[in-house]
Coordinates of C-alpha atoms in Angstrom, one line a residue:
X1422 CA 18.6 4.8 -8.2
X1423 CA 15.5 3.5 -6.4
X1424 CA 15.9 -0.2 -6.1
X1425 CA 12.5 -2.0 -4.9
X1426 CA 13.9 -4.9 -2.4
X1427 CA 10.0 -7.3 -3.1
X1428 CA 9.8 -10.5 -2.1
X1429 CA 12.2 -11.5 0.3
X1430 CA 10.4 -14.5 1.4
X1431 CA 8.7 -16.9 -0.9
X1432 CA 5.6 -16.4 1.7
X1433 CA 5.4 -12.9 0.5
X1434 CA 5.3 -13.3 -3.2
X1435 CA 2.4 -15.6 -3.0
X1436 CA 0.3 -12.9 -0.3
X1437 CA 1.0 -10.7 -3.0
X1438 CA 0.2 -13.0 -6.2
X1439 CA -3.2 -14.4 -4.7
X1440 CA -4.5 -11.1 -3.6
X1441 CA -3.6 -9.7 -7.3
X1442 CA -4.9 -12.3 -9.3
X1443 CA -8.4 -13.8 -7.1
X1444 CA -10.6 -11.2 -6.5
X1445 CA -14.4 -13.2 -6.6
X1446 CA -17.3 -12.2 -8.7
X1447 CA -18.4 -9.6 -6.0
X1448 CA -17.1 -6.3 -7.2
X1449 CA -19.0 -3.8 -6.4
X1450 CA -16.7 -0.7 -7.6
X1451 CA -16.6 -2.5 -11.0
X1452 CA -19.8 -0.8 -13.2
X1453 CA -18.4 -2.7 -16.6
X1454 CA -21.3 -5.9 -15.9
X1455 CA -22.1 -5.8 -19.4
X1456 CA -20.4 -7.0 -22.4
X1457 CA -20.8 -6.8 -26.6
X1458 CA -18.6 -9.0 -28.5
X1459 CA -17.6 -7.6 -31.6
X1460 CA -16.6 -9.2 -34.7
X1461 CA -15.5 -8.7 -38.4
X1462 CA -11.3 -9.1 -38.2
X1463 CA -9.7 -12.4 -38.9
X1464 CA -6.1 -11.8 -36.7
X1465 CA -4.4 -9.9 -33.9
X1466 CA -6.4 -6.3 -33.5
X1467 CA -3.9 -4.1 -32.4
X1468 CA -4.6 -0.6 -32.4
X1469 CA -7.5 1.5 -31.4
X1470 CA -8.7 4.8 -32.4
X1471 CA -11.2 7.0 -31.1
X1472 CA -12.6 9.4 -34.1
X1473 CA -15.9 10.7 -32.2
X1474 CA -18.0 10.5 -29.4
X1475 CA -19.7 7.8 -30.9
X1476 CA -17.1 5.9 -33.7
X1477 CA -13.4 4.5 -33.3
X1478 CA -11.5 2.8 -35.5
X1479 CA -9.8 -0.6 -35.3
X1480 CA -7.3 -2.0 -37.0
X1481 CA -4.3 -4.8 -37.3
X1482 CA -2.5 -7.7 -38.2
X1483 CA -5.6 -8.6 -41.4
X1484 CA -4.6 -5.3 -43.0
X1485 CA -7.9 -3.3 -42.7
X1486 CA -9.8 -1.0 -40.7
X1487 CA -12.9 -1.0 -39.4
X1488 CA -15.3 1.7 -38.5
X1489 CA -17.3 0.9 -35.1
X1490 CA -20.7 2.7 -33.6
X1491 CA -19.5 2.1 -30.1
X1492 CA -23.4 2.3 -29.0
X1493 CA -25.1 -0.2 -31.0
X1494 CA -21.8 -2.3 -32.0
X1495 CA -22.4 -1.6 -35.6
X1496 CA -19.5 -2.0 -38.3
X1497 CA -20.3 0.9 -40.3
X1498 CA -17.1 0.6 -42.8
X1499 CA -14.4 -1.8 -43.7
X1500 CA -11.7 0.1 -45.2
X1501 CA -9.7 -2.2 -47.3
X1502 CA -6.3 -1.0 -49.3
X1503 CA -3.6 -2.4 -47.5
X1504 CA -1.9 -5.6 -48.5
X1505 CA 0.3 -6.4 -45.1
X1506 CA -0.3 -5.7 -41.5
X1507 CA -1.4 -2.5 -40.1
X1508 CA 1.8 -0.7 -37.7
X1509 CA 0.2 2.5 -36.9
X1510 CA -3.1 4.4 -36.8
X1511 CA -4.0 7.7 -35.8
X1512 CA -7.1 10.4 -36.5
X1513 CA -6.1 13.6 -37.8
X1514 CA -8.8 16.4 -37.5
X1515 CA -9.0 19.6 -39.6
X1516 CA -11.0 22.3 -40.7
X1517 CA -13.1 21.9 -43.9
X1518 CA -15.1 24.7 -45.1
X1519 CA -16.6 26.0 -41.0
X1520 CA -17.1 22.5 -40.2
X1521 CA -14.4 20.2 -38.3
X1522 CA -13.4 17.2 -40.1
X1523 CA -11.3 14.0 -39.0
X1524 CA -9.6 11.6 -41.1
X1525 CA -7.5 8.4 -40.6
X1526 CA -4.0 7.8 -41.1
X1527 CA -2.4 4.4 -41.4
X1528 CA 0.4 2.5 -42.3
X1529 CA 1.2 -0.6 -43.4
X1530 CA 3.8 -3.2 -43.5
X1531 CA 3.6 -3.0 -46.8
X1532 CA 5.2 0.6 -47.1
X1533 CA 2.6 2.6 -47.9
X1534 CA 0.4 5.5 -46.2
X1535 CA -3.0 6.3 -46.8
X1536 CA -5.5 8.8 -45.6
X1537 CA -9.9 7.1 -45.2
X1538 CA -12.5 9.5 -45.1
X1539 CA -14.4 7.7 -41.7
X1540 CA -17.7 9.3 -43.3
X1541 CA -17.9 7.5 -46.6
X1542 CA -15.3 4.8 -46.1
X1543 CA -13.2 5.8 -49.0
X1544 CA -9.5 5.8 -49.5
X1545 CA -8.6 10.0 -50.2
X1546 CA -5.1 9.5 -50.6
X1547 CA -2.4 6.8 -50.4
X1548 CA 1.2 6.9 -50.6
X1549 CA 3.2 3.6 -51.6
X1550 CA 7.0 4.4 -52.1
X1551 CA 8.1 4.8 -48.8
X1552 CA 11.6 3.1 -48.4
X1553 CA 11.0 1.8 -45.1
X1554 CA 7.7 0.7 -43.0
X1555 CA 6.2 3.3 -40.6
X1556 CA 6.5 2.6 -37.0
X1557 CA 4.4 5.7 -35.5
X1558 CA 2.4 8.9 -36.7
X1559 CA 2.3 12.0 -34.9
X1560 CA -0.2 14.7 -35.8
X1561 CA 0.9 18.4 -34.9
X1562 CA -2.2 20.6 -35.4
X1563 CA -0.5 23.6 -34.5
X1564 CA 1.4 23.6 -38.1
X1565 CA -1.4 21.5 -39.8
X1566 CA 1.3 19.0 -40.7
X1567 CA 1.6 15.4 -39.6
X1568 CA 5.1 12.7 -39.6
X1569 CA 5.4 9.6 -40.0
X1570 CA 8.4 7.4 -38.1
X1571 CA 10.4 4.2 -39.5
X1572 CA 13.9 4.2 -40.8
X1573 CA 13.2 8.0 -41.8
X1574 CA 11.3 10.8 -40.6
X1575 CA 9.0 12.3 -42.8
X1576 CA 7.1 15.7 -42.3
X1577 CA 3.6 15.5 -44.7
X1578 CA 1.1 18.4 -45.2
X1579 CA -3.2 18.1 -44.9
X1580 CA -2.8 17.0 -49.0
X1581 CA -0.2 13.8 -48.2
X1582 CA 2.4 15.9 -50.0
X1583 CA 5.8 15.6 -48.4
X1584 CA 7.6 18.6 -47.1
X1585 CA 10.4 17.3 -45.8
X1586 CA 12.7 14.1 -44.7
X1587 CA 15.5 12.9 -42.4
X1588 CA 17.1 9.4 -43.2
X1589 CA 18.5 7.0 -40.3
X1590 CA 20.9 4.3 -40.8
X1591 CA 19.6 2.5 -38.1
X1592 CA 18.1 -0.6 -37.8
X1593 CA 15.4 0.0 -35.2
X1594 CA 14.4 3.6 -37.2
X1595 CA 12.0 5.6 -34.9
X1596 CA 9.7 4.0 -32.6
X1597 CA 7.9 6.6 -30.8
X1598 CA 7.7 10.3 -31.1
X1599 CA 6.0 13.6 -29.2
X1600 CA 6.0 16.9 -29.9
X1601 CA 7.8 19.0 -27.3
X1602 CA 7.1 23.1 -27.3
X1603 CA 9.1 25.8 -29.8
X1604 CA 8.6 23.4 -33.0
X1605 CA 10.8 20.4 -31.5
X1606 CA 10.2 16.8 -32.1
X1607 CA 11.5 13.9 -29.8
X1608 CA 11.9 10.8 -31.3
X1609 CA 12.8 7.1 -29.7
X1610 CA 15.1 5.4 -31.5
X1611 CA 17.1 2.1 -29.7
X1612 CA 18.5 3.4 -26.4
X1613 CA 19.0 7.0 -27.8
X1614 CA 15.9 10.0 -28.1
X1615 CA 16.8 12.5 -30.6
X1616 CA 15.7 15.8 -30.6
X1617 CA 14.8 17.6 -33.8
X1618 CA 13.8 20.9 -35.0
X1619 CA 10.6 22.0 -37.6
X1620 CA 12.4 25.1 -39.3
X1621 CA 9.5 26.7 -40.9
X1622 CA 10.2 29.4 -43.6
X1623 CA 7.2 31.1 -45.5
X1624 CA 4.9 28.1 -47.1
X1625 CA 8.5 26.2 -46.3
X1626 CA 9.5 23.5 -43.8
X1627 CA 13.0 21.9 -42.9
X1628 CA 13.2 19.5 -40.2
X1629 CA 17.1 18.7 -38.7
X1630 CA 18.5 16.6 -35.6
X1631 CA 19.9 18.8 -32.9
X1632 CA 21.0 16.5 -30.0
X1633 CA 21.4 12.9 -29.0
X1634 CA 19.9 11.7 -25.5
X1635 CA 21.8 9.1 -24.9
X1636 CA 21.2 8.1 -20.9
X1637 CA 19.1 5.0 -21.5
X1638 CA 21.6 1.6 -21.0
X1639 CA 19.0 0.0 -22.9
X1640 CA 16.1 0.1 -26.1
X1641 CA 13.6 2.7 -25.2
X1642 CA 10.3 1.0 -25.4
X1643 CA 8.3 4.0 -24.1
X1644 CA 7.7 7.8 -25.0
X1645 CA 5.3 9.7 -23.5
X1646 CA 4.1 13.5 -22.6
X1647 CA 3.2 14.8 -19.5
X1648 CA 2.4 18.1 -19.8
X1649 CA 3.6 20.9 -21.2
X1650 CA 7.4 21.2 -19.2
X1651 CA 7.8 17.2 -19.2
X1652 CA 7.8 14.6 -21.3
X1653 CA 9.4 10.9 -19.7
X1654 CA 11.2 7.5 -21.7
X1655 CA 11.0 4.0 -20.2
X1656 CA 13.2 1.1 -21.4
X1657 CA 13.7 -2.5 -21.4
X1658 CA 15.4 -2.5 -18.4
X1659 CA 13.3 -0.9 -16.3
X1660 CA 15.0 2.6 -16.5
X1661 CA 12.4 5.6 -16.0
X1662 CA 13.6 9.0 -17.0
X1663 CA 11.8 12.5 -17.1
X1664 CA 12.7 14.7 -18.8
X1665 CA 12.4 19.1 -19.3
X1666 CA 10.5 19.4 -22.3
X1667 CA 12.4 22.8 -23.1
X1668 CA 16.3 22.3 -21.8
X1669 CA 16.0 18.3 -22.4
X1670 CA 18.1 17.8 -19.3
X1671 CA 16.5 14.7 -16.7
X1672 CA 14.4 16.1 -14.1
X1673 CA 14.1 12.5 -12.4
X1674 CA 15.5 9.2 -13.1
X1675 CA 14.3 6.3 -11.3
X1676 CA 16.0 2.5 -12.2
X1677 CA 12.9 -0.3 -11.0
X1678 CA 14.0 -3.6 -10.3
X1679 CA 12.0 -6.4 -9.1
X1680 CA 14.5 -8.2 -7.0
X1681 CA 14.0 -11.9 -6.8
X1682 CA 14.6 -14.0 -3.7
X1683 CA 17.4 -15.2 -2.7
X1684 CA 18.7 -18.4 -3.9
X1685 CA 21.6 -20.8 -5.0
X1686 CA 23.4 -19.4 -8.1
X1687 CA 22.1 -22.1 -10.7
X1688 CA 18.8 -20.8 -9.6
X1689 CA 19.8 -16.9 -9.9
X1690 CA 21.5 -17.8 -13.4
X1691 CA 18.2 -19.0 -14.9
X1692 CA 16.2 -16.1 -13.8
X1693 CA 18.6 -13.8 -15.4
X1694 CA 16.9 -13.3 -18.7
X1695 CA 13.6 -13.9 -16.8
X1696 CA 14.8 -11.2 -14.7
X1697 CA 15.0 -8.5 -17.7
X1698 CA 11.8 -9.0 -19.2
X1699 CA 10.0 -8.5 -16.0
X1700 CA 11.5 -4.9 -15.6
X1701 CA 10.9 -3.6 -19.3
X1702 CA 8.5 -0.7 -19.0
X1703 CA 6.7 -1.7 -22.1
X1704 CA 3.7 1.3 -21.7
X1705 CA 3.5 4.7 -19.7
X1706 CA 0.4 6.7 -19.6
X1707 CA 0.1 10.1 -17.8
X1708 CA -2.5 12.9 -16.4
X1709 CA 0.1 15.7 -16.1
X1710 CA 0.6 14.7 -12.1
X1711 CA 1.1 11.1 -12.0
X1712 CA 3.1 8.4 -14.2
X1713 CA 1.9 4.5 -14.6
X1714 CA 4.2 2.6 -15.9
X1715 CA 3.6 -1.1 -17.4
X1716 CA 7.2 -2.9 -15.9
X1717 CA 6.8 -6.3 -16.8
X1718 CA 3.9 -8.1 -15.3
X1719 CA 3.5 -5.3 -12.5
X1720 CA 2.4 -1.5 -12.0
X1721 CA 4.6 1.0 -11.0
X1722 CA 2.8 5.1 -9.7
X1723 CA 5.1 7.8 -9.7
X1724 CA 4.2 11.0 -8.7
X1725 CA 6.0 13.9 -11.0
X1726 CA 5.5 16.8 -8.9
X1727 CA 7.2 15.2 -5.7
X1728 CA 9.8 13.1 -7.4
X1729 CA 8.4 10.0 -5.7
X1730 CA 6.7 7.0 -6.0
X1731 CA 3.6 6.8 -4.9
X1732 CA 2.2 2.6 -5.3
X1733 CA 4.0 0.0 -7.2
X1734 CA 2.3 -3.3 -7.5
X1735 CA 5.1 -6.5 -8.7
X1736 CA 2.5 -9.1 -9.7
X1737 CA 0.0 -7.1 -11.4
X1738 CA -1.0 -10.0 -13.5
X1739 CA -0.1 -13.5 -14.5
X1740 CA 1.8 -11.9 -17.6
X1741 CA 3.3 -8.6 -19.2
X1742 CA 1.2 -5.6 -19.0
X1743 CA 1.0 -4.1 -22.2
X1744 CA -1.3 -1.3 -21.9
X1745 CA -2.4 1.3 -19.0
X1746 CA -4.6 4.0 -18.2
X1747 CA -4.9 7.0 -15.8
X1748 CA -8.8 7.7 -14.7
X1749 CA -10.3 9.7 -12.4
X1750 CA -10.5 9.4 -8.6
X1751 CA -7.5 7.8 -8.1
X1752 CA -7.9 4.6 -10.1
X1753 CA -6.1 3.5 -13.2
X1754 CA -6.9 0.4 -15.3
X1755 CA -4.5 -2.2 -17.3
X1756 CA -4.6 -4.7 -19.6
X1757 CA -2.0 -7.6 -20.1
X1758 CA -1.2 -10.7 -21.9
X1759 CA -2.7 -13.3 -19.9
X1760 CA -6.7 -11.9 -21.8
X1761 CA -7.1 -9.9 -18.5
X1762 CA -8.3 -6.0 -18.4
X1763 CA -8.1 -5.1 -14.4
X1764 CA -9.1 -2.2 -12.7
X1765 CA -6.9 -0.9 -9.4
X1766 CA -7.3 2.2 -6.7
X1767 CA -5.0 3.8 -5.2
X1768 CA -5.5 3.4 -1.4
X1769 CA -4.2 5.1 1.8
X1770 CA -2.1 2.6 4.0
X1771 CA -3.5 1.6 7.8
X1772 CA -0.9 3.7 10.2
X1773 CA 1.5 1.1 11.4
X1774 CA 0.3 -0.1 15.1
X1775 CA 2.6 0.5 17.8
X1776 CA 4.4 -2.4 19.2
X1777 CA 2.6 -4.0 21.8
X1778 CA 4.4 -3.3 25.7
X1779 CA 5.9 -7.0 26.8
X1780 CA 4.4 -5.7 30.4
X1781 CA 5.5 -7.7 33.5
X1782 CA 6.0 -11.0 32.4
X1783 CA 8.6 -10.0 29.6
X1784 CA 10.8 -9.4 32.4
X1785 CA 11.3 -12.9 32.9
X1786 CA 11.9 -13.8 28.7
X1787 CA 15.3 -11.6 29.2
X1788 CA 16.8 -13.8 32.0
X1789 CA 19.6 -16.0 30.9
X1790 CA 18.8 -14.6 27.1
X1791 CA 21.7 -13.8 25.2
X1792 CA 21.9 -10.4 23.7
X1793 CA 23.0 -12.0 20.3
X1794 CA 20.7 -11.9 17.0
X1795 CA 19.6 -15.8 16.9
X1796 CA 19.2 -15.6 13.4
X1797 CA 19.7 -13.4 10.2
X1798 CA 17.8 -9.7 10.9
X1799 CA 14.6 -9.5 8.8
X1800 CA 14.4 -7.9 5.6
X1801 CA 12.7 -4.7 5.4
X1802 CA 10.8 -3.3 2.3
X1803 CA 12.3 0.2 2.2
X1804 CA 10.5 3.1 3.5
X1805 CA 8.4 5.6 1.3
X1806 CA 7.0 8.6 2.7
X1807 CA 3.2 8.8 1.7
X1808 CA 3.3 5.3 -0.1
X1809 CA 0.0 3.9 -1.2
X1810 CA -1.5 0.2 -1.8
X1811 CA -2.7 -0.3 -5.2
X1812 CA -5.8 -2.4 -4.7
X1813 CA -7.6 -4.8 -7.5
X1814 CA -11.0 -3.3 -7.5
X1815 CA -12.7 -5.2 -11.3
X1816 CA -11.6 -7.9 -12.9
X1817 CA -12.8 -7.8 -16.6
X1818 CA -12.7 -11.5 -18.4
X1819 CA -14.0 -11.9 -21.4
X1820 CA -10.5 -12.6 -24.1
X1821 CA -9.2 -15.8 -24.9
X1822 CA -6.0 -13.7 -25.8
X1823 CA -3.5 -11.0 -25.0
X1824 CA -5.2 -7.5 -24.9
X1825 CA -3.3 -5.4 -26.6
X1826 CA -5.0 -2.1 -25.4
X1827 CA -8.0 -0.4 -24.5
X1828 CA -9.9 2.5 -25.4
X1829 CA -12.7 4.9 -22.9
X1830 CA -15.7 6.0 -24.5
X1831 CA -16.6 7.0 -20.4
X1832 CA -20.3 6.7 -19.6
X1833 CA -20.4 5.0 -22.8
X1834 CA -18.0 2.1 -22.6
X1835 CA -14.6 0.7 -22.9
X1836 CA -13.4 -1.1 -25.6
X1837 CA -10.8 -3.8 -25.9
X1838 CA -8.9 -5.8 -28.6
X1839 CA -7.1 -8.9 -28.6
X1840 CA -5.1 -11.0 -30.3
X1841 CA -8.3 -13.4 -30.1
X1842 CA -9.7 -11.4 -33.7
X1843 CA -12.1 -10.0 -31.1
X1844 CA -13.5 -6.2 -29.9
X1845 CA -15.2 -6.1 -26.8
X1846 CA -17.4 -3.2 -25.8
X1847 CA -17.3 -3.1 -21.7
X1848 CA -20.7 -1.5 -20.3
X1849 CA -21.9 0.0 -17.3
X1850 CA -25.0 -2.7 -16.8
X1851 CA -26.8 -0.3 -14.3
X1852 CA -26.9 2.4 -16.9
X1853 CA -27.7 0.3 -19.5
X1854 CA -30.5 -1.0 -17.6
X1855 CA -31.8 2.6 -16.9
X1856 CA -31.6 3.3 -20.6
X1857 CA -33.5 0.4 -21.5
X1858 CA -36.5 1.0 -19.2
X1859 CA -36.6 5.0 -20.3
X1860 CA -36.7 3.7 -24.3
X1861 CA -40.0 1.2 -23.4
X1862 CA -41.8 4.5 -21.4
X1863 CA -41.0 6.6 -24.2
X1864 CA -42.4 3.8 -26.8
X1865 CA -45.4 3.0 -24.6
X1866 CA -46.2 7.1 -24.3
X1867 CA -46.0 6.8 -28.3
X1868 CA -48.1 4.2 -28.6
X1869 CA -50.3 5.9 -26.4
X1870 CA -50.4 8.9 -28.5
X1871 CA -50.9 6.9 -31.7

């Protein structure tokens, strides 16, 4: 168990909390100095889906989808169906004709499933008598088949006709799922991650349990891939496990805990709960190398390969973080519940200086001096071999609510959505500018021409 002694001093948690949270208006590694506001829902937008290199797809709480040009900020479709909120959304691309084609798949609190042709903005197919809501949709394009999560897992062809089901008796169904290799499935459900297996026979598919993970102490609020051999689970509190994507043993466990200073037990029975939601790992995110886990209102690197952290940050922001992403270079963004979206690099540490020699006059300090400690000996965060800072480089403000997540269209943008009814389209103003300028010399030279 790795256990993160932070804070000692009250003196340290505010170093730490000003430097996180004030960073000026000069950031010159942050290229998002443009913004377009985007409008057309009327509640919380939770989810985000990319469908090409120019569209996504938004959806939540107002039951419908909308179809974005992430260029010009253009709603080119409202797909409406849906009576209740929207709990999941994912594209699902296929093969029609010699052409490749992607759809969208959502679900509803309302129990029902329905497929939207992104091209026309019709409703293809739609499935309403499902016995429990849908929690998460995973597309395998391998087996051209797709499931859905809630109270039971469902295995549905490229025609919404379903090939197969698992019920669950439990109340918190499936939250999360990825596909692991050899036709397994692992699925989150409360503190346990079953594994199950797609038995494919002819035209013929049966899907069946096969083990029970059950080394979480806690509900698993996390499920992610990160390659091909790993796949890792985070929970509520703050347990990080990675797992062999073919054996299923744990390859790594680490157990974060933000330790509090120390204080009168009144005090340290108040923070108790506070204590527990600042260690739930509410998102992971992954490039195959490196983990960044969400734990509470702070960022946490681990490095898969060495089995070791690499930066952890405790005060990432003033609230949970609930959404984070891995980029290029060695930076990563996140996104959190006080409206912030913040952008960090990993840095090397300054080599520790050597203590300076006391010289001739520190002879005279050890007369009479007793060899006893005057007080308590200092607290020392533990060491780390190779342990980087994680330094706020952009600051993005622009919600007047929680973000719920983000989505990278690259040179073309990031997007965010809130619980604010708002999309925001982040651009790279220098680029922008350039852009501009070559569109007025190309309509000058036509005008020229004309």
């Amino acid at each position: 168990m790795l256990r993160w002694i932070l804070g000692g001093r009250e003196a340290q948690g505010t170093v730490e909390k000003s430097a996180a949270l004030f960073i000026g208006e000069e950031q010159p590694k942050n290229c998002f100095t443009e913004m377009q506001v985007l409008k057309g829902h009327f509640d919380i937008v939770r989810f985000l889906v990319q469908i090409d290199d120019l569209r996504f797809a938004s959806a939540g709480d107002d039951s419908q989808v909308l179809i974005w040009n992430v260029e010009t900020g253009e709603c080119l479709f409202a797909l409406r169906g849906h009576t209740q909120q929207i709990t999941a959304m994912t594209s699902y691309t296929f093969v029609r004709g010699r052409n490749a084609h992607t759809a969208l798949i959502t679900a509803s609190s309302d129990r029902t499933l329905s497929l939207w042709d992104p091209d026309s903005g019709h409703r293809v197919q739609n499935i309403s008598d499902l016995q429990s809501s849908v929690k998460c949709l995973l597309v395998l394009d391998r087996l051209d088949v797709w499931l859905s999560g809630g109270n039971e897992l469902c295995v549905w062809n490229r025609e919404f006709e379903l090939q197969c089901k698992t019920v669950h008796h439990s109340d918190a169904g499936i939250s999360a799922m990825v596909e692991l290799p050899k036709n397994f499935i692992a699925a989150a459900m409360d503190k346990e991650i079953v594994i199950f297996k797609l038995n494919l026979s002819g035209s013929d598919i049966a899907v069946m349990a096969m083990r029970h993970l059950a080394d979480h102490q806690d509900t698993i609020h996390s499920l992610i891939n990160i390659n091909g051999d790993l796949f890792a689970s985070g929970s509520h509190i703050g347990e990080l496990i990675v797992w062999d994507s073919v054996d299923w043993t744990i390859q790594a466990y680490e157990h974060i805990l933000w330790e509090e200073p120390a204080g009168d037990s009144q005090s340290e029975v108040k923070l108790t709960h506070q204590k527990q939601i600042e260690r739930s790992i509410q998102h992971m995110s992954s490039d195959g190398e490196y983990i960044v886990a969400a734990v509470g209102s702070g960022l946490y690197v681990y490095n898969v390969l060495m089995k070791s952290v690499v930066a952890y940050r405790k005060i990432a922001h003033d609230s949970n973080v609930l959404h984070t992403m891995l980029q290029e270079d060695g930076r990563l963004m996140s996104c959190s519940e006080d409206g912030s979206v913040r952008m960090w690099e990993l840095q090397d540490l300054p080599l520790p200086a050597e203590p300076a020699s006391s010289g001739f006059f520190g002879m005279f300090g050890t007369f009479g001096r007793s060899s006893k400690q005057t007080g308590p000996p200092a607290k020392k965060i533990p060491e780390v071999p190779s342990l980087r800072s994680l330094e706020l480089i952009g600051d993005l403000i622009g919600h007047s609510g929680a973000v719920q997540m983000f989505l990278s269209f690259k040179e073309k943008g990031l997007v965010t959505c809130s619980t604010d009814h708002l999309l925001i389209v982040w651009k790279d103003g220098e680029l922008q500018s350039q852009l501009r300028s070559l569109a007025v010399f190309r309509k000058l030279e036509e005008n020229q021409e004309l």
